Amino acid sequence: MKCQVCNHENGDAQFCEKCGSNLTGTHASSDPVDSVTRTDSASADSEYTHWSSNKESASHQPDPTRSSSASPVPSLVKETATVHSSNHEAPDHDTNQGSAGNQWNNFVQNEKVQQAKEVSKQYLTYFLSVLARPYQSMKTVGEQHALNGWLTMALFAVLTSTYVLITFGRLGAEGIFVSGFLRPLLFSAIILVAAVALIYGVLKLERITFRPKILVAQFGTLLVPAIATLLLANLMIVISYSFAISLLVLSYIMVFVAMNTVLFQHPLNRTKAAIDSTYSVLIVNAVLFYLMYRLLFSTIAGLLSPLFSPFGRL
């Protein structure tokens, strides 16, 4: 047997004759490289087994920071909360829609209120500027003032009805809202619209080119002093009936003045006209006077008849 240490050839001895090395222990591995490799592999396996066992034991130890997150109880609570939220989703949605609708209605109402305030401010400025110089203002108005003209005519009708209602209300008449307010309101509106229509008819008869909106603006501008007169008449009812009724009559005279002023603002008496301008102006004044007389007379008669009738208060 050859010694692996000194390479001495020995017989069947267990120990080397030259160096004394154990020949039986070195026989287990004929190749020193293979022996070293096996030894390293065995040590590596033992180290890997030791590391894995430590890792496994460490993973089985409870972690206090992760035990709460890994617990199934929060997931159960989460699922329960999801179910409750899904159950209440529809009512909350309806509530949100209702609140959104209310907010939109409030917004629209606020917007309308703001628009009304803005129109009121503009009309007040217009009213004060026109009241000082109505004729000069009538020459400069345009189509954008047509709304102010309609507002002025509406105020004229409302103030006339208010005057009639206050007057006969102080006389002790009962149930006069329809005959004392609504009827005068309607009749006053008919008179003013008729005045505008008569101006329109004369200008068409005279074959004059004009714009209807400017016509309304001019007529409404000249009615501004009549509005101030009616306001004063409503205030003077408490002091003096005779003075208040004089102011009422004066305001209706201004309607004739406004109609004729607008007519003569245009170049009348053209050769193309069917009749002379004098007769056309006279006709429209007569028609307006007749309408005013009939409507006001019917209003006053309807208010006075219950007072003097023996069955009026039944």
PDB file of C-alpha atoms in Angstrom:
ATOM      1  CA  MET A   1       0.000   0.000   0.000  1.00  0.00           C
ATOM      2  CA  LYS A   2       1.381   3.350  -0.966  1.00  0.00           C
ATOM      3  CA  CYS A   3       1.536   6.036   1.714  1.00  0.00           C
ATOM      4  CA  GLN A   4      -0.391   9.127   0.792  1.00  0.00           C
ATOM      5  CA  VAL A   5       1.976  11.320   2.784  1.00  0.00           C
ATOM      6  CA  CYS A   6       5.478  10.270   1.756  1.00  0.00           C
ATOM      7  CA  ASN A   7       4.653   8.024  -1.199  1.00  0.00           C
ATOM      8  CA  HIS A   8       6.495   5.093   0.338  1.00  0.00           C
ATOM      9  CA  GLU A   9       5.505   1.625  -0.785  1.00  0.00           C
ATOM     10  CA  ASN A  10       4.390  -0.513   2.157  1.00  0.00           C
ATOM     11  CA  GLY A  11       3.047  -3.971   2.410  1.00  0.00           C
ATOM     12  CA  ASP A  12      -0.164  -4.876   4.175  1.00  0.00           C
ATOM     13  CA  ALA A  13       0.879  -2.853   7.202  1.00  0.00           C
ATOM     14  CA  GLN A  14      -1.573  -0.448   8.807  1.00  0.00           C
ATOM     15  CA  PHE A  15       1.121   2.192   9.377  1.00  0.00           C
ATOM     16  CA  CYS A  16       3.764   3.563   6.987  1.00  0.00           C
ATOM     17  CA  GLU A  17       7.203   2.117   7.562  1.00  0.00           C
ATOM     18  CA  LYS A  18       8.874   5.388   6.719  1.00  0.00           C
ATOM     19  CA  CYS A  19       6.743   8.177   8.224  1.00  0.00           C
ATOM     20  CA  GLY A  20       4.393   6.212  10.440  1.00  0.00           C
ATOM     21  CA  SER A  21       1.189   7.585   8.939  1.00  0.00           C
ATOM     22  CA  ASN A  22      -2.021   5.637   9.360  1.00  0.00           C
ATOM     23  CA  LEU A  23      -2.657   3.953   6.094  1.00  0.00           C
ATOM     24  CA  THR A  24      -6.171   2.795   7.055  1.00  0.00           C
ATOM     25  CA  GLY A  25      -7.600   6.389   7.619  1.00  0.00           C
ATOM     26  CA  THR A  26      -6.186   7.800   4.440  1.00  0.00           C
ATOM     27  CA  HIS A  27      -7.609   4.876   2.470  1.00  0.00           C
ATOM     28  CA  ALA A  28     -11.119   6.155   2.798  1.00  0.00           C
ATOM     29  CA  SER A  29     -10.286   8.744   0.227  1.00  0.00           C
ATOM     30  CA  SER A  30      -7.927   7.820  -2.559  1.00  0.00           C
ATOM     31  CA  ASP A  31      -7.953  11.359  -3.987  1.00  0.00           C
ATOM     32  CA  PRO A  32      -7.023  14.230  -1.652  1.00  0.00           C
ATOM     33  CA  VAL A  33      -8.937  16.762  -3.773  1.00  0.00           C
ATOM     34  CA  ASP A  34     -12.074  14.664  -3.600  1.00  0.00           C
ATOM     35  CA  SER A  35     -11.678  14.400   0.157  1.00  0.00           C
ATOM     36  CA  VAL A  36     -11.387  18.121   0.571  1.00  0.00           C
ATOM     37  CA  THR A  37     -14.400  18.684  -1.669  1.00  0.00           C
ATOM     38  CA  ARG A  38     -16.514  16.259   0.281  1.00  0.00           C
ATOM     39  CA  THR A  39     -15.462  17.827   3.543  1.00  0.00           C
ATOM     40  CA  ASP A  40     -16.375  21.307   2.312  1.00  0.00           C
ATOM     41  CA  SER A  41     -19.680  20.073   0.967  1.00  0.00           C
ATOM     42  CA  ALA A  42     -20.528  18.383   4.253  1.00  0.00           C
ATOM     43  CA  SER A  43     -19.663  21.509   6.218  1.00  0.00           C
ATOM     44  CA  ALA A  44     -21.720  23.643   3.838  1.00  0.00           C
ATOM     45  CA  ASP A  45     -24.667  21.296   4.195  1.00  0.00           C
ATOM     46  CA  SER A  46     -24.429  21.444   7.940  1.00  0.00           C
ATOM     47  CA  GLU A  47     -24.233  25.249   7.887  1.00  0.00           C
ATOM     48  CA  TYR A  48     -27.254  25.475   5.522  1.00  0.00           C
ATOM     49  CA  THR A  49     -29.200  23.088   7.761  1.00  0.00           C
ATOM     50  CA  HIS A  50     -28.327  25.192  10.808  1.00  0.00           C
ATOM     51  CA  TRP A  51     -29.325  28.501   9.040  1.00  0.00           C
ATOM     52  CA  SER A  52     -32.613  27.106   7.744  1.00  0.00           C
ATOM     53  CA  SER A  53     -33.573  25.738  11.122  1.00  0.00           C
ATOM     54  CA  ASN A  54     -32.856  29.089  12.750  1.00  0.00           C
ATOM     55  CA  LYS A  55     -34.859  30.930  10.068  1.00  0.00           C
ATOM     56  CA  GLU A  56     -37.740  28.533  10.461  1.00  0.00           C
ATOM     57  CA  SER A  57     -37.854  28.925  14.206  1.00  0.00           C
ATOM     58  CA  ALA A  58     -37.657  32.693  13.897  1.00  0.00           C
ATOM     59  CA  SER A  59     -40.557  32.744  11.423  1.00  0.00           C
ATOM     60  CA  HIS A  60     -42.739  30.754  13.819  1.00  0.00           C
ATOM     61  CA  GLN A  61     -42.238  33.278  16.617  1.00  0.00           C
ATOM     62  CA  PRO A  62     -45.189  35.726  17.012  1.00  0.00           C
ATOM     63  CA  ASP A  63     -44.523  39.314  15.846  1.00  0.00           C
ATOM     64  CA  PRO A  64     -46.452  41.845  17.973  1.00  0.00           C
ATOM     65  CA  THR A  65     -46.316  44.536  15.292  1.00  0.00           C
ATOM     66  CA  ARG A  66     -47.783  42.292  12.604  1.00  0.00           C
ATOM     67  CA  SER A  67     -50.230  40.259  14.627  1.00  0.00           C
ATOM     68  CA  SER A  68     -52.909  42.959  14.524  1.00  0.00           C
ATOM     69  CA  SER A  69     -52.649  43.451  10.767  1.00  0.00           C
ATOM     70  CA  ALA A  70     -52.704  39.738  10.088  1.00  0.00           C
ATOM     71  CA  SER A  71     -55.707  39.216  12.313  1.00  0.00           C
ATOM     72  CA  PRO A  72     -58.925  38.312  10.467  1.00  0.00           C
ATOM     73  CA  VAL A  73     -61.041  40.574  12.712  1.00  0.00           C
ATOM     74  CA  PRO A  74     -60.245  43.869  10.878  1.00  0.00           C
ATOM     75  CA  SER A  75     -61.104  42.275   7.551  1.00  0.00           C
ATOM     76  CA  LEU A  76     -64.438  41.208   8.991  1.00  0.00           C
ATOM     77  CA  VAL A  77     -65.067  44.760  10.238  1.00  0.00           C
ATOM     78  CA  LYS A  78     -64.096  46.112   6.856  1.00  0.00           C
ATOM     79  CA  GLU A  79     -66.519  43.808   5.074  1.00  0.00           C
ATOM     80  CA  THR A  80     -69.296  44.789   7.506  1.00  0.00           C
ATOM     81  CA  ALA A  81     -68.600  48.474   6.903  1.00  0.00           C
ATOM     82  CA  THR A  82     -68.715  47.882   3.160  1.00  0.00           C
ATOM     83  CA  VAL A  83     -72.101  46.184   3.460  1.00  0.00           C
ATOM     84  CA  HIS A  84     -73.496  49.054   5.569  1.00  0.00           C
ATOM     85  CA  SER A  85     -72.152  51.650   3.166  1.00  0.00           C
ATOM     86  CA  SER A  86     -73.728  49.815   0.224  1.00  0.00           C
ATOM     87  CA  ASN A  87     -77.039  49.644   2.092  1.00  0.00           C
ATOM     88  CA  HIS A  88     -77.014  53.387   2.809  1.00  0.00           C
ATOM     89  CA  GLU A  89     -75.664  54.408  -0.570  1.00  0.00           C
ATOM     90  CA  ALA A  90     -79.045  54.950  -2.229  1.00  0.00           C
ATOM     91  CA  PRO A  91     -80.581  57.186   0.501  1.00  0.00           C
ATOM     92  CA  ASP A  92     -77.383  59.225   0.707  1.00  0.00           C
ATOM     93  CA  HIS A  93     -77.449  59.614  -3.057  1.00  0.00           C
ATOM     94  CA  ASP A  94     -81.059  60.765  -2.973  1.00  0.00           C
ATOM     95  CA  THR A  95     -80.241  63.185  -0.165  1.00  0.00           C
ATOM     96  CA  ASN A  96     -77.343  64.588  -2.154  1.00  0.00           C
ATOM     97  CA  GLN A  97     -79.573  64.996  -5.185  1.00  0.00           C
ATOM     98  CA  GLY A  98     -82.212  66.752  -3.089  1.00  0.00           C
ATOM     99  CA  SER A  99     -79.678  69.108  -1.559  1.00  0.00           C
ATOM    100  CA  ALA A 100     -78.209  69.813  -4.981  1.00  0.00           C
ATOM    101  CA  GLY A 101     -81.690  70.606  -6.315  1.00  0.00           C
ATOM    102  CA  ASN A 102     -82.364  72.939  -3.395  1.00  0.00           C
ATOM    103  CA  GLN A 103     -79.047  74.679  -3.948  1.00  0.00           C
ATOM    104  CA  TRP A 104     -79.841  75.128  -7.638  1.00  0.00           C
ATOM    105  CA  ASN A 105     -83.291  76.559  -6.841  1.00  0.00           C
ATOM    106  CA  ASN A 106     -81.773  78.928  -4.326  1.00  0.00           C
ATOM    107  CA  PHE A 107     -79.174  79.946  -6.877  1.00  0.00           C
ATOM    108  CA  VAL A 108     -81.806  80.610  -9.538  1.00  0.00           C
ATOM    109  CA  GLN A 109     -83.955  82.583  -7.089  1.00  0.00           C
ATOM    110  CA  ASN A 110     -80.967  84.595  -5.948  1.00  0.00           C
ATOM    111  CA  GLU A 111     -80.029  85.246  -9.547  1.00  0.00           C
ATOM    112  CA  LYS A 112     -83.550  86.477 -10.332  1.00  0.00           C
ATOM    113  CA  VAL A 113     -83.511  88.685  -7.253  1.00  0.00           C
ATOM    114  CA  GLN A 114     -80.169  90.136  -8.284  1.00  0.00           C
ATOM    115  CA  GLN A 115     -81.456  90.769 -11.800  1.00  0.00           C
ATOM    116  CA  ALA A 116     -84.566  92.482 -10.401  1.00  0.00           C
ATOM    117  CA  LYS A 117     -82.406  94.653  -8.167  1.00  0.00           C
ATOM    118  CA  GLU A 118     -80.179  95.586 -11.079  1.00  0.00           C
ATOM    119  CA  VAL A 119     -83.177  96.487 -13.259  1.00  0.00           C
ATOM    120  CA  SER A 120     -84.646  98.563 -10.412  1.00  0.00           C
ATOM    121  CA  LYS A 121     -81.399 100.487  -9.965  1.00  0.00           C
ATOM    122  CA  GLN A 122     -81.142 101.139 -13.687  1.00  0.00           C
ATOM    123  CA  TYR A 123     -84.762 102.268 -13.904  1.00  0.00           C
ATOM    124  CA  LEU A 124     -84.400 104.578 -10.897  1.00  0.00           C
ATOM    125  CA  THR A 125     -81.391 106.237 -12.520  1.00  0.00           C
ATOM    126  CA  TYR A 126     -83.314 106.499 -15.784  1.00  0.00           C
ATOM    127  CA  PHE A 127     -86.392 107.907 -14.015  1.00  0.00           C
ATOM    128  CA  LEU A 128     -84.473 110.648 -12.197  1.00  0.00           C
ATOM    129  CA  SER A 129     -82.529 111.694 -15.280  1.00  0.00           C
ATOM    130  CA  VAL A 130     -85.661 111.824 -17.466  1.00  0.00           C
ATOM    131  CA  LEU A 131     -87.750 113.655 -14.864  1.00  0.00           C
ATOM    132  CA  ALA A 132     -85.509 116.715 -15.098  1.00  0.00           C
ATOM    133  CA  ARG A 133     -85.619 116.957 -18.930  1.00  0.00           C
ATOM    134  CA  PRO A 134     -88.260 114.648 -20.430  1.00  0.00           C
ATOM    135  CA  TYR A 135     -88.403 116.232 -23.873  1.00  0.00           C
ATOM    136  CA  GLN A 136     -84.628 116.336 -24.320  1.00  0.00           C
ATOM    137  CA  SER A 137     -84.377 112.740 -23.123  1.00  0.00           C
ATOM    138  CA  MET A 138     -87.092 111.695 -25.563  1.00  0.00           C
ATOM    139  CA  LYS A 139     -84.909 112.846 -28.477  1.00  0.00           C
ATOM    140  CA  THR A 140     -81.933 110.727 -27.398  1.00  0.00           C
ATOM    141  CA  VAL A 141     -83.540 107.429 -26.386  1.00  0.00           C
ATOM    142  CA  GLY A 142     -82.942 104.288 -28.414  1.00  0.00           C
ATOM    143  CA  GLU A 143     -84.221 100.748 -28.714  1.00  0.00           C
ATOM    144  CA  GLN A 144     -82.439  99.749 -25.488  1.00  0.00           C
ATOM    145  CA  HIS A 145     -84.843 102.036 -23.574  1.00  0.00           C
ATOM    146  CA  ALA A 146     -87.956 100.200 -24.774  1.00  0.00           C
ATOM    147  CA  LEU A 147     -88.028  98.133 -21.560  1.00  0.00           C
ATOM    148  CA  ASN A 148     -88.002 101.331 -19.515  1.00  0.00           C
ATOM    149  CA  GLY A 149     -90.923 102.570 -21.574  1.00  0.00           C
ATOM    150  CA  TRP A 150     -92.982  99.458 -20.814  1.00  0.00           C
ATOM    151  CA  LEU A 151     -92.074  99.691 -17.130  1.00  0.00           C
ATOM    152  CA  THR A 152     -93.241 103.293 -17.044  1.00  0.00           C
ATOM    153  CA  MET A 153     -96.591 102.366 -18.574  1.00  0.00           C
ATOM    154  CA  ALA A 154     -96.975  99.504 -16.089  1.00  0.00           C
ATOM    155  CA  LEU A 155     -96.286 101.872 -13.185  1.00  0.00           C
ATOM    156  CA  PHE A 156     -98.869 104.298 -14.571  1.00  0.00           C
ATOM    157  CA  ALA A 157    -101.547 101.570 -14.553  1.00  0.00           C
ATOM    158  CA  VAL A 158    -100.619 100.320 -11.068  1.00  0.00           C
ATOM    159  CA  LEU A 159    -100.587 103.810  -9.523  1.00  0.00           C
ATOM    160  CA  THR A 160    -103.961 104.621 -11.092  1.00  0.00           C
ATOM    161  CA  SER A 161    -105.467 101.441  -9.628  1.00  0.00           C
ATOM    162  CA  THR A 162    -103.903 102.182  -6.239  1.00  0.00           C
ATOM    163  CA  TYR A 163    -105.416 105.661  -6.258  1.00  0.00           C
ATOM    164  CA  VAL A 164    -108.904 104.305  -7.004  1.00  0.00           C
ATOM    165  CA  LEU A 165    -108.579 101.550  -4.383  1.00  0.00           C
ATOM    166  CA  ILE A 166    -107.435 103.948  -1.636  1.00  0.00           C
ATOM    167  CA  THR A 167    -110.090 106.517  -2.487  1.00  0.00           C
ATOM    168  CA  PHE A 168    -113.065 104.180  -2.345  1.00  0.00           C
ATOM    169  CA  GLY A 169    -111.577 102.220   0.516  1.00  0.00           C
ATOM    170  CA  ARG A 170    -111.683 105.357   2.649  1.00  0.00           C
ATOM    171  CA  LEU A 171    -115.338 105.761   1.783  1.00  0.00           C
ATOM    172  CA  GLY A 172    -116.117 102.480   3.525  1.00  0.00           C
ATOM    173  CA  ALA A 173    -116.855 100.359   0.463  1.00  0.00           C
ATOM    174  CA  GLU A 174    -116.441  96.622   0.991  1.00  0.00           C
ATOM    175  CA  GLY A 175    -115.203  93.986  -1.434  1.00  0.00           C
ATOM    176  CA  ILE A 176    -113.831  96.487  -3.931  1.00  0.00           C
ATOM    177  CA  PHE A 177    -110.585  94.752  -4.818  1.00  0.00           C
ATOM    178  CA  VAL A 178    -111.873  93.530  -8.178  1.00  0.00           C
ATOM    179  CA  SER A 179    -113.789  96.668  -9.130  1.00  0.00           C
ATOM    180  CA  GLY A 180    -111.455  99.056  -7.334  1.00  0.00           C
ATOM    181  CA  PHE A 181    -108.049  97.666  -8.302  1.00  0.00           C
ATOM    182  CA  LEU A 182    -108.117  94.990 -11.022  1.00  0.00           C
ATOM    183  CA  ARG A 183    -110.592  96.769 -13.271  1.00  0.00           C
ATOM    184  CA  PRO A 184    -108.804 100.164 -13.198  1.00  0.00           C
ATOM    185  CA  LEU A 185    -105.527  98.332 -13.744  1.00  0.00           C
ATOM    186  CA  LEU A 186    -106.870  96.649 -16.876  1.00  0.00           C
ATOM    187  CA  PHE A 187    -108.528  99.786 -18.201  1.00  0.00           C
ATOM    188  CA  SER A 188    -105.425 101.940 -17.664  1.00  0.00           C
ATOM    189  CA  ALA A 189    -103.296  99.385 -19.493  1.00  0.00           C
ATOM    190  CA  ILE A 190    -105.795  99.367 -22.397  1.00  0.00           C
ATOM    191  CA  ILE A 191    -105.649 103.176 -22.621  1.00  0.00           C
ATOM    192  CA  LEU A 192    -101.833 103.261 -22.788  1.00  0.00           C
ATOM    193  CA  VAL A 193    -101.593 100.430 -25.311  1.00  0.00           C
ATOM    194  CA  ALA A 194    -104.268 102.149 -27.397  1.00  0.00           C
ATOM    195  CA  ALA A 195    -102.226 105.376 -27.356  1.00  0.00           C
ATOM    196  CA  VAL A 196     -99.148 103.528 -28.663  1.00  0.00           C
ATOM    197  CA  ALA A 197    -101.269 101.777 -31.312  1.00  0.00           C
ATOM    198  CA  LEU A 198    -102.759 105.108 -32.462  1.00  0.00           C
ATOM    199  CA  ILE A 199     -99.297 106.634 -32.834  1.00  0.00           C
ATOM    200  CA  TYR A 200     -98.236 103.587 -34.826  1.00  0.00           C
ATOM    201  CA  GLY A 201    -101.316 103.882 -37.073  1.00  0.00           C
ATOM    202  CA  VAL A 202    -100.797 107.561 -37.825  1.00  0.00           C
ATOM    203  CA  LEU A 203     -97.121 107.057 -38.725  1.00  0.00           C
ATOM    204  CA  LYS A 204     -98.056 104.172 -40.987  1.00  0.00           C
ATOM    205  CA  LEU A 205    -100.766 106.319 -42.545  1.00  0.00           C
ATOM    206  CA  GLU A 206     -98.216 109.065 -43.128  1.00  0.00           C
ATOM    207  CA  ARG A 207     -95.868 106.463 -44.656  1.00  0.00           C
ATOM    208  CA  ILE A 208     -93.038 107.358 -42.311  1.00  0.00           C
ATOM    209  CA  THR A 209     -90.233 104.921 -41.616  1.00  0.00           C
ATOM    210  CA  PHE A 210     -89.734 104.318 -37.874  1.00  0.00           C
ATOM    211  CA  ARG A 211     -88.796 101.654 -35.339  1.00  0.00           C
ATOM    212  CA  PRO A 212     -91.537 100.407 -32.987  1.00  0.00           C
ATOM    213  CA  LYS A 213     -89.154  99.947 -30.044  1.00  0.00           C
ATOM    214  CA  ILE A 214     -87.964 103.534 -30.285  1.00  0.00           C
ATOM    215  CA  LEU A 215     -91.612 104.600 -30.469  1.00  0.00           C
ATOM    216  CA  VAL A 216     -92.354 102.817 -27.175  1.00  0.00           C
ATOM    217  CA  ALA A 217     -89.228 104.274 -25.582  1.00  0.00           C
ATOM    218  CA  GLN A 218     -90.187 107.814 -26.591  1.00  0.00           C
ATOM    219  CA  PHE A 219     -93.756 107.501 -25.353  1.00  0.00           C
ATOM    220  CA  GLY A 220     -92.622 105.958 -22.055  1.00  0.00           C
ATOM    221  CA  THR A 221     -90.047 108.702 -21.545  1.00  0.00           C
ATOM    222  CA  LEU A 222     -92.695 111.416 -21.850  1.00  0.00           C
ATOM    223  CA  LEU A 223     -94.881 109.557 -19.303  1.00  0.00           C
ATOM    224  CA  VAL A 224     -92.278 109.883 -16.512  1.00  0.00           C
ATOM    225  CA  PRO A 225     -93.736 113.233 -15.264  1.00  0.00           C
ATOM    226  CA  ALA A 226     -97.176 111.559 -15.159  1.00  0.00           C
ATOM    227  CA  ILE A 227     -95.732 108.870 -12.861  1.00  0.00           C
ATOM    228  CA  ALA A 228     -94.445 111.529 -10.475  1.00  0.00           C
ATOM    229  CA  THR A 229     -97.866 113.217 -10.560  1.00  0.00           C
ATOM    230  CA  LEU A 230     -99.668 109.964  -9.744  1.00  0.00           C
ATOM    231  CA  LEU A 231     -97.310 109.296  -6.833  1.00  0.00           C
ATOM    232  CA  LEU A 232     -98.123 112.706  -5.435  1.00  0.00           C
ATOM    233  CA  ALA A 233    -101.849 112.114  -5.992  1.00  0.00           C
ATOM    234  CA  ASN A 234    -101.740 108.866  -3.977  1.00  0.00           C
ATOM    235  CA  LEU A 235    -100.027 110.679  -1.128  1.00  0.00           C
ATOM    236  CA  MET A 236    -102.436 113.642  -1.203  1.00  0.00           C
ATOM    237  CA  ILE A 237    -105.548 111.466  -0.753  1.00  0.00           C
ATOM    238  CA  VAL A 238    -105.040 111.611   3.008  1.00  0.00           C
ATOM    239  CA  ILE A 239    -104.861 115.423   2.974  1.00  0.00           C
ATOM    240  CA  SER A 240    -107.250 116.608   0.279  1.00  0.00           C
ATOM    241  CA  TYR A 241    -109.541 114.701  -2.082  1.00  0.00           C
ATOM    242  CA  SER A 242    -110.008 117.637  -4.424  1.00  0.00           C
ATOM    243  CA  PHE A 243    -106.280 118.240  -4.872  1.00  0.00           C
ATOM    244  CA  ALA A 244    -105.613 114.525  -5.307  1.00  0.00           C
ATOM    245  CA  ILE A 245    -108.232 114.152  -8.026  1.00  0.00           C
ATOM    246  CA  SER A 246    -106.836 117.225  -9.785  1.00  0.00           C
ATOM    247  CA  LEU A 247    -103.442 115.531  -9.903  1.00  0.00           C
ATOM    248  CA  LEU A 248    -105.077 112.389 -11.295  1.00  0.00           C
ATOM    249  CA  VAL A 249    -106.717 114.361 -14.095  1.00  0.00           C
ATOM    250  CA  LEU A 250    -103.407 116.125 -14.803  1.00  0.00           C
ATOM    251  CA  SER A 251    -101.616 112.792 -15.172  1.00  0.00           C
ATOM    252  CA  TYR A 252    -104.126 111.660 -17.811  1.00  0.00           C
ATOM    253  CA  ILE A 253    -103.767 114.947 -19.652  1.00  0.00           C
ATOM    254  CA  MET A 254    -100.060 114.138 -19.860  1.00  0.00           C
ATOM    255  CA  VAL A 255    -100.958 110.972 -21.746  1.00  0.00           C
ATOM    256  CA  PHE A 256    -102.456 113.135 -24.532  1.00  0.00           C
ATOM    257  CA  VAL A 257     -99.441 115.441 -24.447  1.00  0.00           C
ATOM    258  CA  ALA A 258     -97.039 112.492 -24.723  1.00  0.00           C
ATOM    259  CA  MET A 259     -98.937 110.985 -27.645  1.00  0.00           C
ATOM    260  CA  ASN A 260     -99.028 114.239 -29.604  1.00  0.00           C
ATOM    261  CA  THR A 261     -95.387 115.055 -28.840  1.00  0.00           C
ATOM    262  CA  VAL A 262     -94.244 111.713 -30.229  1.00  0.00           C
ATOM    263  CA  LEU A 263     -96.396 112.248 -33.322  1.00  0.00           C
ATOM    264  CA  PHE A 264     -95.006 115.701 -34.056  1.00  0.00           C
ATOM    265  CA  GLN A 265     -91.487 114.471 -33.404  1.00  0.00           C
ATOM    266  CA  HIS A 266     -91.730 112.803 -36.827  1.00  0.00           C
ATOM    267  CA  PRO A 267     -91.984 114.701 -40.123  1.00  0.00           C
ATOM    268  CA  LEU A 268     -95.750 114.679 -40.657  1.00  0.00           C
ATOM    269  CA  ASN A 269     -97.779 116.244 -43.493  1.00  0.00           C
ATOM    270  CA  ARG A 270     -96.000 114.479 -46.313  1.00  0.00           C
ATOM    271  CA  THR A 271     -97.467 114.655 -49.766  1.00  0.00           C
ATOM    272  CA  LYS A 272     -97.737 110.854 -49.850  1.00  0.00           C
ATOM    273  CA  ALA A 273    -100.157 110.797 -46.918  1.00  0.00           C
ATOM    274  CA  ALA A 274    -103.725 109.755 -47.603  1.00  0.00           C
ATOM    275  CA  ILE A 275    -105.209 112.585 -45.509  1.00  0.00           C
ATOM    276  CA  ASP A 276    -103.872 115.789 -44.012  1.00  0.00           C
ATOM    277  CA  SER A 277    -101.897 115.424 -40.770  1.00  0.00           C
ATOM    278  CA  THR A 278    -104.249 117.788 -38.933  1.00  0.00           C
ATOM    279  CA  TYR A 279    -107.168 115.449 -39.383  1.00  0.00           C
ATOM    280  CA  SER A 280    -105.187 112.340 -38.547  1.00  0.00           C
ATOM    281  CA  VAL A 281    -103.948 113.863 -35.269  1.00  0.00           C
ATOM    282  CA  LEU A 282    -107.448 115.062 -34.445  1.00  0.00           C
ATOM    283  CA  ILE A 283    -108.881 111.596 -35.058  1.00  0.00           C
ATOM    284  CA  VAL A 284    -106.407 109.791 -32.794  1.00  0.00           C
ATOM    285  CA  ASN A 285    -107.015 112.313 -29.980  1.00  0.00           C
ATOM    286  CA  ALA A 286    -110.757 111.864 -30.269  1.00  0.00           C
ATOM    287  CA  VAL A 287    -110.456 108.074 -30.216  1.00  0.00           C
ATOM    288  CA  LEU A 288    -108.183 108.138 -27.160  1.00  0.00           C
ATOM    289  CA  PHE A 289    -110.479 110.547 -25.321  1.00  0.00           C
ATOM    290  CA  TYR A 290    -113.521 108.366 -26.018  1.00  0.00           C
ATOM    291  CA  LEU A 291    -111.733 105.225 -24.736  1.00  0.00           C
ATOM    292  CA  MET A 292    -110.584 107.030 -21.623  1.00  0.00           C
ATOM    293  CA  TYR A 293    -114.020 108.423 -20.913  1.00  0.00           C
ATOM    294  CA  ARG A 294    -115.813 105.105 -21.360  1.00  0.00           C
ATOM    295  CA  LEU A 295    -113.376 103.050 -19.313  1.00  0.00           C
ATOM    296  CA  LEU A 296    -113.033 105.482 -16.429  1.00  0.00           C
ATOM    297  CA  PHE A 297    -116.767 106.155 -16.336  1.00  0.00           C
ATOM    298  CA  SER A 298    -117.540 102.443 -16.183  1.00  0.00           C
ATOM    299  CA  THR A 299    -114.993 102.005 -13.378  1.00  0.00           C
ATOM    300  CA  ILE A 300    -116.388 104.863 -11.275  1.00  0.00           C
ATOM    301  CA  ALA A 301    -119.974 103.791 -11.912  1.00  0.00           C
ATOM    302  CA  GLY A 302    -119.181 100.235 -10.861  1.00  0.00           C
ATOM    303  CA  LEU A 303    -117.701 101.500  -7.591  1.00  0.00           C
ATOM    304  CA  LEU A 304    -120.419 104.001  -6.750  1.00  0.00           C
ATOM    305  CA  SER A 305    -123.430 101.822  -7.526  1.00  0.00           C
ATOM    306  CA  PRO A 306    -123.042  99.570  -4.422  1.00  0.00           C
ATOM    307  CA  LEU A 307    -122.758 102.666  -2.194  1.00  0.00           C
ATOM    308  CA  PHE A 308    -126.030 104.230  -3.357  1.00  0.00           C
ATOM    309  CA  SER A 309    -128.007 101.062  -4.034  1.00  0.00           C
ATOM    310  CA  PRO A 310    -130.391 100.033  -1.210  1.00  0.00           C
ATOM    311  CA  PHE A 311    -129.236  96.417  -1.695  1.00  0.00           C
ATOM    312  CA  GLY A 312    -125.559  97.274  -2.215  1.00  0.00           C
ATOM    313  CA  ARG A 313    -124.372  96.109   1.177  1.00  0.00           C
ATOM    314  CA  LEU A 314    -126.362  92.876   1.297  1.00  0.00           C
TER     315      LEU A 314
END
